[in-house]
Short mmCIF file of C-alpha atoms and ligand atoms in Angstrom, two decimals:
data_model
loop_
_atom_site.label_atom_id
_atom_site.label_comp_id
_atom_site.label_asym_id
_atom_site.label_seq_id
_atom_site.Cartn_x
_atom_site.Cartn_y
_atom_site.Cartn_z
CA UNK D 10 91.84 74.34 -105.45
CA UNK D 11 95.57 74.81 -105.02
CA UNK D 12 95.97 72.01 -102.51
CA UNK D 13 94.29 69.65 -105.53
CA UNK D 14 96.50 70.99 -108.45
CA UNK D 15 99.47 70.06 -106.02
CA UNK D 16 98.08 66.65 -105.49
CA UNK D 17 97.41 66.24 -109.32
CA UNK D 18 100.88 67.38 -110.00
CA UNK D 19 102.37 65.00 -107.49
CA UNK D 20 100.47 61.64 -108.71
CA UNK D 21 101.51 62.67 -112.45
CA UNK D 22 105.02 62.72 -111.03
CA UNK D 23 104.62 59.70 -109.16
CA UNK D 24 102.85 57.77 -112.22
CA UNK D 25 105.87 58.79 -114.46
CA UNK D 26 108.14 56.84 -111.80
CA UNK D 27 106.63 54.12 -111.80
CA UNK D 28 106.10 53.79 -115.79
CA UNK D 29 109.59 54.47 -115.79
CA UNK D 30 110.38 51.41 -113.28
CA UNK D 31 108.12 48.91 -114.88
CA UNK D 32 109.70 50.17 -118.63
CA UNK D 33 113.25 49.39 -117.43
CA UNK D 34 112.33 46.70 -115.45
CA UNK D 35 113.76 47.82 -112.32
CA UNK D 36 113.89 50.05 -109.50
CA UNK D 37 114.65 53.37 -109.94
CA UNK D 38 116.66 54.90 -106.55
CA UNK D 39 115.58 58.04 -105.31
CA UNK D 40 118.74 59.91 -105.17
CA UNK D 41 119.03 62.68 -107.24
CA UNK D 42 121.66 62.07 -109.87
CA UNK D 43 124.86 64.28 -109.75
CA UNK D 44 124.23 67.03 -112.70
CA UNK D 45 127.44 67.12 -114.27
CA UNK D 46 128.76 70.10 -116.17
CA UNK D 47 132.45 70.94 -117.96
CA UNK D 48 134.43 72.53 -115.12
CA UNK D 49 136.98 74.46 -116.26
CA UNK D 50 140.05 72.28 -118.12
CA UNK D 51 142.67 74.09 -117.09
CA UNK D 52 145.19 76.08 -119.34
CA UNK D 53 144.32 75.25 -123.44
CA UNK D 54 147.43 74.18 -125.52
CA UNK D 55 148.53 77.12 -127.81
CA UNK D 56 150.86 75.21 -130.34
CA UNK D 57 149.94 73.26 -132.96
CA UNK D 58 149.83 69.77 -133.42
CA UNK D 59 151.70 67.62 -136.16
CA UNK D 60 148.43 66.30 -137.34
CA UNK D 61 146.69 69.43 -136.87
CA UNK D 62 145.27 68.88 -140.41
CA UNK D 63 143.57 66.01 -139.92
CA UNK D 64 140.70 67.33 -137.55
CA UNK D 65 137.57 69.90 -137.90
CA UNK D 66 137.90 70.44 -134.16
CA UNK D 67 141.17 70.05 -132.00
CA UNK D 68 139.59 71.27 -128.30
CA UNK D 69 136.60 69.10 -128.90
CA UNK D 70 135.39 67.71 -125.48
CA UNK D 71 135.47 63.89 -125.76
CA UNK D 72 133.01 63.12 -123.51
CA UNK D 73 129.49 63.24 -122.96
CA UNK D 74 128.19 65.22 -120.19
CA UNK D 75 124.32 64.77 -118.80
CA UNK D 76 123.71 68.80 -118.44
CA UNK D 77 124.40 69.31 -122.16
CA UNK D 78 124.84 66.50 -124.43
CA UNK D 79 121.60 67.13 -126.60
CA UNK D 80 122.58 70.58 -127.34
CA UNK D 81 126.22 69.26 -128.01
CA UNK D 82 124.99 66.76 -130.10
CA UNK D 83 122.77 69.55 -132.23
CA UNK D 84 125.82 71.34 -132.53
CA UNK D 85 128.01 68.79 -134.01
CA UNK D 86 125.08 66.61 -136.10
CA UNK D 87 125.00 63.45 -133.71
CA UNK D 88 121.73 64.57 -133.61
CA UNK D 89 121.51 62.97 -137.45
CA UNK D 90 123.35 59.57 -136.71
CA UNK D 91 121.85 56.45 -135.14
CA UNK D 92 124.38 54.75 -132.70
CA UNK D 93 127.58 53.74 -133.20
CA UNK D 94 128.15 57.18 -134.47
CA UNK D 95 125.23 59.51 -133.21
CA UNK D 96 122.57 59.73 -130.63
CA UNK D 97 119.48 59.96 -132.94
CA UNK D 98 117.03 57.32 -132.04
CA UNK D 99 118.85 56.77 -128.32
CA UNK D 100 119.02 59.94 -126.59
CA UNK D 101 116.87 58.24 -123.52
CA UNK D 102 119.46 55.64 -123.33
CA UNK D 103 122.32 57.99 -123.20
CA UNK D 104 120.30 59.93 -120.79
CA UNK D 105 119.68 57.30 -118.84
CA UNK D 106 123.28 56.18 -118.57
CA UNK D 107 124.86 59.45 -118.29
CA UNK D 108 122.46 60.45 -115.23
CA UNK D 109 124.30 57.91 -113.41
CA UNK D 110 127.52 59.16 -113.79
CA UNK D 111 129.46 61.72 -111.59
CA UNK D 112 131.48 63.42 -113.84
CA UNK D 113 132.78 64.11 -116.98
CA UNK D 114 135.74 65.97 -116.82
CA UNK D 115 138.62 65.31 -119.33
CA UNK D 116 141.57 65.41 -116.61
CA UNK D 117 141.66 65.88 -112.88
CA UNK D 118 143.36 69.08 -111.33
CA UNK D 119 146.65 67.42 -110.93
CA UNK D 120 146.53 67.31 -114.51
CA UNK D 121 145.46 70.29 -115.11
CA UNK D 122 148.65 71.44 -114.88
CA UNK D 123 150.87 70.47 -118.33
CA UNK D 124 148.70 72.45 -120.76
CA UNK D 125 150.87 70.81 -124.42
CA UNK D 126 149.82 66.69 -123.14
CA UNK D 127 152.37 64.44 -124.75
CA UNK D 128 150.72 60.74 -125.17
CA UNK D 129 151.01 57.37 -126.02
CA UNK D 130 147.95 55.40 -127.54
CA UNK D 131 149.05 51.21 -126.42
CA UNK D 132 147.75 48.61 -128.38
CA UNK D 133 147.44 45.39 -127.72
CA UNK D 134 149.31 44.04 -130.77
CA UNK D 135 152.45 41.13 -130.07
CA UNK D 136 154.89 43.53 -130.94
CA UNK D 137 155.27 44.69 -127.30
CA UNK D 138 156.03 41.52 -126.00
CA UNK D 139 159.97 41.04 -125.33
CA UNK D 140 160.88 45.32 -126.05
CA UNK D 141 160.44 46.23 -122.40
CA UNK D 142 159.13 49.63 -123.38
CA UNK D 143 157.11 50.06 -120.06
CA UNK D 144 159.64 52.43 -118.12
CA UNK D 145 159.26 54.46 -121.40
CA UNK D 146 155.42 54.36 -121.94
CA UNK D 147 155.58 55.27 -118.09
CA UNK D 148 156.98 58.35 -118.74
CA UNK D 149 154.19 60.30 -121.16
CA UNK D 150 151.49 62.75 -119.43
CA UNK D 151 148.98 60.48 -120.82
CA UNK D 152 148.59 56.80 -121.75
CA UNK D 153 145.95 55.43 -123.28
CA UNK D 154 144.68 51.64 -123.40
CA UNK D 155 142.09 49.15 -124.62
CA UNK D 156 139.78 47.16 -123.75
CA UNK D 157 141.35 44.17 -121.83
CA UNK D 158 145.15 44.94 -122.82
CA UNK D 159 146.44 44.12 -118.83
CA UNK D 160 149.25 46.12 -117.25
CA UNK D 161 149.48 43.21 -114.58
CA UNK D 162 151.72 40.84 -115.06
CA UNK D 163 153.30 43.15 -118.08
CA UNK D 164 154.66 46.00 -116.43
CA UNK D 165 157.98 45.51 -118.12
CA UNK D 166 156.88 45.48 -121.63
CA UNK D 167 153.64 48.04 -121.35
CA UNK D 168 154.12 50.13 -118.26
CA UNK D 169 151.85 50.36 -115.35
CA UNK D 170 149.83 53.77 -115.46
CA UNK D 171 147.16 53.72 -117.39
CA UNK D 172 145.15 57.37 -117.81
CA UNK D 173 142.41 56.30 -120.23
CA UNK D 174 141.56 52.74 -121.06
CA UNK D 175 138.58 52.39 -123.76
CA UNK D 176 136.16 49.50 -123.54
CA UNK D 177 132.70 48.38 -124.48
CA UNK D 178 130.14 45.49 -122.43
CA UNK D 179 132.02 42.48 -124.22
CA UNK D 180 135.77 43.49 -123.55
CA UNK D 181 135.59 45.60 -120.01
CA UNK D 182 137.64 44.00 -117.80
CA UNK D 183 135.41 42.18 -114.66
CA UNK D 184 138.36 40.83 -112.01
CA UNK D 185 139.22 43.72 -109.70
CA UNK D 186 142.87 43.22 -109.48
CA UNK D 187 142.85 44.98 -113.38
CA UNK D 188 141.76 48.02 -111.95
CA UNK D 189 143.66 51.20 -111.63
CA UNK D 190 142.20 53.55 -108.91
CA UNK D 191 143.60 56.18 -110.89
CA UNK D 192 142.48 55.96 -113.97
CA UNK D 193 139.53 56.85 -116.15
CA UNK D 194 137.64 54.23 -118.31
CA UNK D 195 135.56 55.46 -121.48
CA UNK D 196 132.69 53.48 -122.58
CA UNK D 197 132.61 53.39 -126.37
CA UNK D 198 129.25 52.62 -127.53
CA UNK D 199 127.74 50.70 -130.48
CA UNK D 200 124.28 49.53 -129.60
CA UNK D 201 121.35 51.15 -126.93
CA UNK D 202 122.47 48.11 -124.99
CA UNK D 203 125.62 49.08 -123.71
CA UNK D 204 124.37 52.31 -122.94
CA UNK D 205 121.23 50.34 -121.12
CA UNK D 206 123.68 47.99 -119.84
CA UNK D 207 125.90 50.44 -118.20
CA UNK D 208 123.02 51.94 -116.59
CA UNK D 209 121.91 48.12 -115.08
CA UNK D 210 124.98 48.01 -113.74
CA UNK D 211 125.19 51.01 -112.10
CA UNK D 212 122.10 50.51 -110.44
CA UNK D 213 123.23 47.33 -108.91
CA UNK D 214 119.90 45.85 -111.34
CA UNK D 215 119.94 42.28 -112.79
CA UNK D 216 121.96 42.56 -116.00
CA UNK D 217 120.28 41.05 -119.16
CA UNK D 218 122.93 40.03 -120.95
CA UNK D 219 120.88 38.90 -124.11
CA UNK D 220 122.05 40.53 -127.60
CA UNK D 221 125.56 41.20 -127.04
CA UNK D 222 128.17 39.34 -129.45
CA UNK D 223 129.96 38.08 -126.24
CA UNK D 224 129.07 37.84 -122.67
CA UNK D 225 129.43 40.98 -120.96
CA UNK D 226 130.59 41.55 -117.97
CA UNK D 227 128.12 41.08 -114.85
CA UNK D 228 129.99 42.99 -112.51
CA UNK D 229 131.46 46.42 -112.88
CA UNK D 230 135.15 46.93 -110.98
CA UNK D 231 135.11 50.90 -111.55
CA UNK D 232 133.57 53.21 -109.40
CA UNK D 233 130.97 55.43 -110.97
CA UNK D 234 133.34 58.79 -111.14
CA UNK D 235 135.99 56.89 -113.01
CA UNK D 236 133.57 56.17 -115.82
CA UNK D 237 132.74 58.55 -119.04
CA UNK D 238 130.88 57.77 -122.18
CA UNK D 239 132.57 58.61 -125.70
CA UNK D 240 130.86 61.41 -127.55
CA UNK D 241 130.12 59.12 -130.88
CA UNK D 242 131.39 62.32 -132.65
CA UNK D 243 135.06 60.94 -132.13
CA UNK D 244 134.24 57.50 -133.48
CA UNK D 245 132.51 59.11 -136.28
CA UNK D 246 135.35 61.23 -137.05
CA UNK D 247 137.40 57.87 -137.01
CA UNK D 248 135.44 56.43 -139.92
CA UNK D 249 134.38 59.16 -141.94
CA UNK D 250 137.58 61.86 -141.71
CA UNK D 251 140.56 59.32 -140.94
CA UNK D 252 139.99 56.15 -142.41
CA UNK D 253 137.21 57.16 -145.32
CA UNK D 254 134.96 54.74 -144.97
CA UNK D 255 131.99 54.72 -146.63
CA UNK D 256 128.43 55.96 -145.61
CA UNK D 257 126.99 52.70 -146.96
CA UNK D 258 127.63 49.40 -147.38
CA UNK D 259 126.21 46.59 -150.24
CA UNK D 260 123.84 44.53 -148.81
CA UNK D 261 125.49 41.65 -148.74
CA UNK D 262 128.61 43.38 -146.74
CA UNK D 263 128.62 44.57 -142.71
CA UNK D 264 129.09 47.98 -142.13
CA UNK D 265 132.83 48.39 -140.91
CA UNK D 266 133.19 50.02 -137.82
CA UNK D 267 136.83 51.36 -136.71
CA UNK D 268 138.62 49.09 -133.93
CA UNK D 269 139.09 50.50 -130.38
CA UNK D 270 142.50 50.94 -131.47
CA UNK D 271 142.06 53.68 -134.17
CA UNK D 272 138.77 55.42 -131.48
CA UNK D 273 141.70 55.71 -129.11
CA UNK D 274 144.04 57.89 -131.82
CA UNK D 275 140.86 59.56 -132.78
CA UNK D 276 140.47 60.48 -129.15
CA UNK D 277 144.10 60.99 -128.17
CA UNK D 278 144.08 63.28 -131.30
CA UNK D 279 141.76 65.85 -129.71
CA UNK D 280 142.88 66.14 -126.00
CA UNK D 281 146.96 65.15 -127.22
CA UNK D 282 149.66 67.84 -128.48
CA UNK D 283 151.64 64.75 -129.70
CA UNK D 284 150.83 61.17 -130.33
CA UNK D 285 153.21 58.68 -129.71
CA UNK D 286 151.89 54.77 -130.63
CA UNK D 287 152.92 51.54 -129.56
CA UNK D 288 151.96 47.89 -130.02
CA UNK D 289 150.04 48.70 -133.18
CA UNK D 290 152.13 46.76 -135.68
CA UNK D 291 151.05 43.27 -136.93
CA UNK D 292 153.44 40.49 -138.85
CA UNK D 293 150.45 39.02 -141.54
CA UNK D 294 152.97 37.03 -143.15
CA UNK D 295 153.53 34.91 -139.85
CA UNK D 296 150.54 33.19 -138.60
CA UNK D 297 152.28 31.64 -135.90
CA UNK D 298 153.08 34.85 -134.37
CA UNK D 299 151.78 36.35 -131.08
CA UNK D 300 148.51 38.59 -131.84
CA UNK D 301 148.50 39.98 -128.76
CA UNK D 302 151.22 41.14 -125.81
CA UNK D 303 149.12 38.55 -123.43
CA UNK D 304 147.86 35.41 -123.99
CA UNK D 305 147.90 32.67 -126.15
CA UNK D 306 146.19 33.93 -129.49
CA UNK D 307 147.77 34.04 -132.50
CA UNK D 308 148.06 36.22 -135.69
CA UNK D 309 145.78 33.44 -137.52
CA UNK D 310 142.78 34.11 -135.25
CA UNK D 311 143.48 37.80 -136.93
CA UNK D 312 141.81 38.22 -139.90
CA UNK D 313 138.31 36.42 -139.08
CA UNK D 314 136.42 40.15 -138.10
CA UNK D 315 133.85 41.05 -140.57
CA UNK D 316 132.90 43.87 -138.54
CA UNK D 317 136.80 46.05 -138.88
CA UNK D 318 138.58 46.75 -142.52
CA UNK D 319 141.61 46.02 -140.53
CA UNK D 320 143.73 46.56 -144.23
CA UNK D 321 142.20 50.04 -144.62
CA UNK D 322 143.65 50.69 -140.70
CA UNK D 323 146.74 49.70 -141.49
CA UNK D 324 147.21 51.93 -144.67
CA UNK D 325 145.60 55.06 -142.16
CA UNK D 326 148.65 53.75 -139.28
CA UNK D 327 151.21 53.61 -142.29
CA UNK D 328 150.30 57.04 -143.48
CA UNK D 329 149.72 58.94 -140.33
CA UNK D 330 153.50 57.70 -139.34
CA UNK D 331 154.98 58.40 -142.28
CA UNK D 332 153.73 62.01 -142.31
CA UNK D 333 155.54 62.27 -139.12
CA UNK D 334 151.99 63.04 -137.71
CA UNK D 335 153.00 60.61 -134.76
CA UNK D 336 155.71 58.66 -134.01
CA UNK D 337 155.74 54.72 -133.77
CA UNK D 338 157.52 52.94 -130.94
CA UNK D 339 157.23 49.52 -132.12
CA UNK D 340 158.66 49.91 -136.04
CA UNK D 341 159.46 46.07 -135.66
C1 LIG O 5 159.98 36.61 -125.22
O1 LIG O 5 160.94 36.16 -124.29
C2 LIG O 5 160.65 34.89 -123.73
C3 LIG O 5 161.68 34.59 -122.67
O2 LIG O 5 162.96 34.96 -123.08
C4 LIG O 5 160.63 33.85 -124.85
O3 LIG O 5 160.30 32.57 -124.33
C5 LIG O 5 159.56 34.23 -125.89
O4 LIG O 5 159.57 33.35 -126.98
C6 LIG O 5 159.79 35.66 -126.38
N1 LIG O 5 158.66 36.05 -127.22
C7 LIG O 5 158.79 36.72 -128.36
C8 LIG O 5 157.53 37.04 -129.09
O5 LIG O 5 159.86 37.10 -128.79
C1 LIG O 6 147.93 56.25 -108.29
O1 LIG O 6 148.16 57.55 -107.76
C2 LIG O 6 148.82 57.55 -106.51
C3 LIG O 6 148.88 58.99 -106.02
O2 LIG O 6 149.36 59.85 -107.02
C4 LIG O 6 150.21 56.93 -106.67
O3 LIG O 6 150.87 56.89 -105.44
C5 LIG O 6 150.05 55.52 -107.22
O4 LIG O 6 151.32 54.95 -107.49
C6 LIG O 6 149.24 55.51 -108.51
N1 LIG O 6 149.01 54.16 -108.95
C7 LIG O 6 149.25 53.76 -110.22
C8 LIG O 6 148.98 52.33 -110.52
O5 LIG O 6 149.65 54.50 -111.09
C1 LIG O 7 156.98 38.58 -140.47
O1 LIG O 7 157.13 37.18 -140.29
C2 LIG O 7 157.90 36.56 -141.27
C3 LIG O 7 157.84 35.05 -141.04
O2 LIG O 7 158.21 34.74 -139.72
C4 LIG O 7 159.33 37.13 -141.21
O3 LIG O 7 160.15 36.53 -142.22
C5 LIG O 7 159.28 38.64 -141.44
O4 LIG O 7 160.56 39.21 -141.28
C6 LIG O 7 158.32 39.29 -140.45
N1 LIG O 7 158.14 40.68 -140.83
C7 LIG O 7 158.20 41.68 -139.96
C8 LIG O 7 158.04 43.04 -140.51
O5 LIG O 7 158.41 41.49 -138.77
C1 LIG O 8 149.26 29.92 -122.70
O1 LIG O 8 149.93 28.71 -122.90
C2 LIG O 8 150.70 28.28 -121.78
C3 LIG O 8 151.54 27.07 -122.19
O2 LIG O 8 150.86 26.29 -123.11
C4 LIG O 8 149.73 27.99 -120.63
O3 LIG O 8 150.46 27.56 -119.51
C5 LIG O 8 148.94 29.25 -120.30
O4 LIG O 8 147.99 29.00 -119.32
C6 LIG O 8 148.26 29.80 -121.53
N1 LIG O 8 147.74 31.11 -121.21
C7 LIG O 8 146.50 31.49 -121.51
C8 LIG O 8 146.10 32.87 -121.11
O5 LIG O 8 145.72 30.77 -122.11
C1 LIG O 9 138.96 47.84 -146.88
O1 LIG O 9 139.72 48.99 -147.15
C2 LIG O 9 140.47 48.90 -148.36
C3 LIG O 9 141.38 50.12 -148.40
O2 LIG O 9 140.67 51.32 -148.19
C4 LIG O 9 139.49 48.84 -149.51
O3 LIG O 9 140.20 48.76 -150.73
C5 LIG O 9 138.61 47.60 -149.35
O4 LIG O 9 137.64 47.55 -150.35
C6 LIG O 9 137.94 47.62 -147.99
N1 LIG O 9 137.28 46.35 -147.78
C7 LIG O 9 136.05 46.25 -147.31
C8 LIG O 9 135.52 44.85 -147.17
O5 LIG O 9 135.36 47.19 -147.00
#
């Protein structure tokens, strides 16, 4: 009788497997996935920060963890948010994803060790080009990057550490020479199919790379304990608390979402004691100017995003600098 109960239990096991494989349309590898919990982060920051006012939580953990993110996401009401800004109607995707992860610690142990982090948040914005800041972006605890902003090639004007670099399937960078062994690289989230294609990718899987705005990458140039997935409760806290935007939109209008550039201020303002910016100012008078620090692409290809209220960022960059809540490294 026992011997049959095991047997049942087994083939209901096995049967889930397989479902599972023939759902995701791949092979599912037999290695138990690493469970990742928060280790310890080290000493907490007792002052305050200049823009203390501006958040609910300053020690939030920024990134999702497979042991707990369900509860965490009860606690903070992801649970009520559909993606970009909760985990509602995806929680098997994240799942998914996040079991193939190995960790999801904020900083590693050298780290550990400056308890007040001073930062700088790099954008990609023309302004950099020509002010050879990088010895001085070099020289924060933490520096924080976008998408496919390159260090290569630009180590005069934008450095060449890089702690945190933010991306999503249609802007992660896919040549290998872009990446830094040493840093971390946050998946920011907007649709189950970056979460799902994350997890292809990770499982060496044939990538679909239907519904994505742009071709994602195909090939992944990070190993799997550099990556970490964005709670959504920082990118919601970028459109709701910083830049007000509203809960919903006329029908005729797209939602706006924030740009990678205001997620990575969100984030830098819960794991920074200061913020320092740079490369986040923009010359919409002159056309002709360079939009970015690389490349060819200029301020007129600027405005054509339906999807950002780039105006409404601006007025949140203008106001957080005048308020002295960070300071600005590229005034002109
Ligand atoms: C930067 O410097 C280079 C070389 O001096 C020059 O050709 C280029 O126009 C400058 N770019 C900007 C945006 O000032
Ligand atoms: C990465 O870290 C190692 C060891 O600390 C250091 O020698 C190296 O210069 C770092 N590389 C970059 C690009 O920061
Ligand atoms: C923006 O560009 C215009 C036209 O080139 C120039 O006159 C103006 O000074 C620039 N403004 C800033 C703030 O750089
Ligand atoms: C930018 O333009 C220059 C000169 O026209 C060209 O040599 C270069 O390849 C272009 N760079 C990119 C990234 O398109
Ligand atoms: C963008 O933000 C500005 C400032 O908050 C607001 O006045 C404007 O209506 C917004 N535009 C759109 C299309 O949402």
């Amino acid at each position: 009788m026992r011997g049959y109960l095991v047997a049942m239990v087994l083939s209901a096991v096995f049967l889930y497997y397989a479902l599972h494989c023939i759902l995701w349309g791949t092979n599912v590898s037999w290695i138990p996935a690493v469970e990742m919990k928060r280790r310890n982060h080290g000493q907490p920051c007792l002052s305050k920060p200049a823009f203390a006012s501006l958040l609910r939580f300053q020690q939030f953990h920024p990134f999702l963890c497979a042991a707990d993110f369900k509860k965490i996401a009860s606690l903070y009401g992801s649970d009520k948010f559909d993606l970009p800004y909760g985990i509602r109607t995806s929680g098997e995707h994240f799942r998914m994803a996040l079991s193939r992860l190995q960790s999801c610690d904020l900083f590693d142990e050298s780290d550990n060790s400056v308890p007040c982090k001073k930062c700088v948040v790099v954008g990609n914005g023309g302004v950099l080009k020509n002010k050879s800041l990088g010895e001085r972006i070099d020289s924060y605890d933490v520096i924080i990057r976008m998408n496919s902003g390159p260090v290569l090639g630009h180590e005069g004007d934008v450095g060449r550490r890089t702690t945190f670099r933010l991306f999503y399937p249609e802007s992660v960078f896919s040549d290998p020479d872009h990446n830094d062994p040493n840093s971390t690289v946050i998946l920011t989230a907007f649709k189950p199919l970056d979460l799902k294609w994350l997890w292809e990718l990770l499982m060496g899987g044939k990538i679909n790379t239907n519904g994505f705005w742009k071709k994602p990458a195909v090939n992944l140039i990070y190993r799997p304990d550099q990556i970490r997935i964005l709670d959504p409760f920082i990118i919601r806290t970028a459109t709701y608390d910083l830049l007000h935007f509203p809960k919903v939109f006329p029908p005729n209008q797209k939602p706006k979402h924030p740009t990678t550039g205001i997620i990575a201020i969100t984030l830098a303002f819960h794991i920074c004691h200061e913020v320092h910016l740079a490369g986040f100012r923009y010359n919409f008078s002159d056309l002709q100017s360079p939009l970015h620090y690389y490349g060819n692409a200029t301020m007129s290809l600027m405005n054509k995003n339906a999807y950002h209220n780039v105006s409404a960022e601006q007025l949140f960059l203008k106001d957080i600098i005048e308020r002295n809540f960070v300071i600005n490294l590229t005034p002109d």
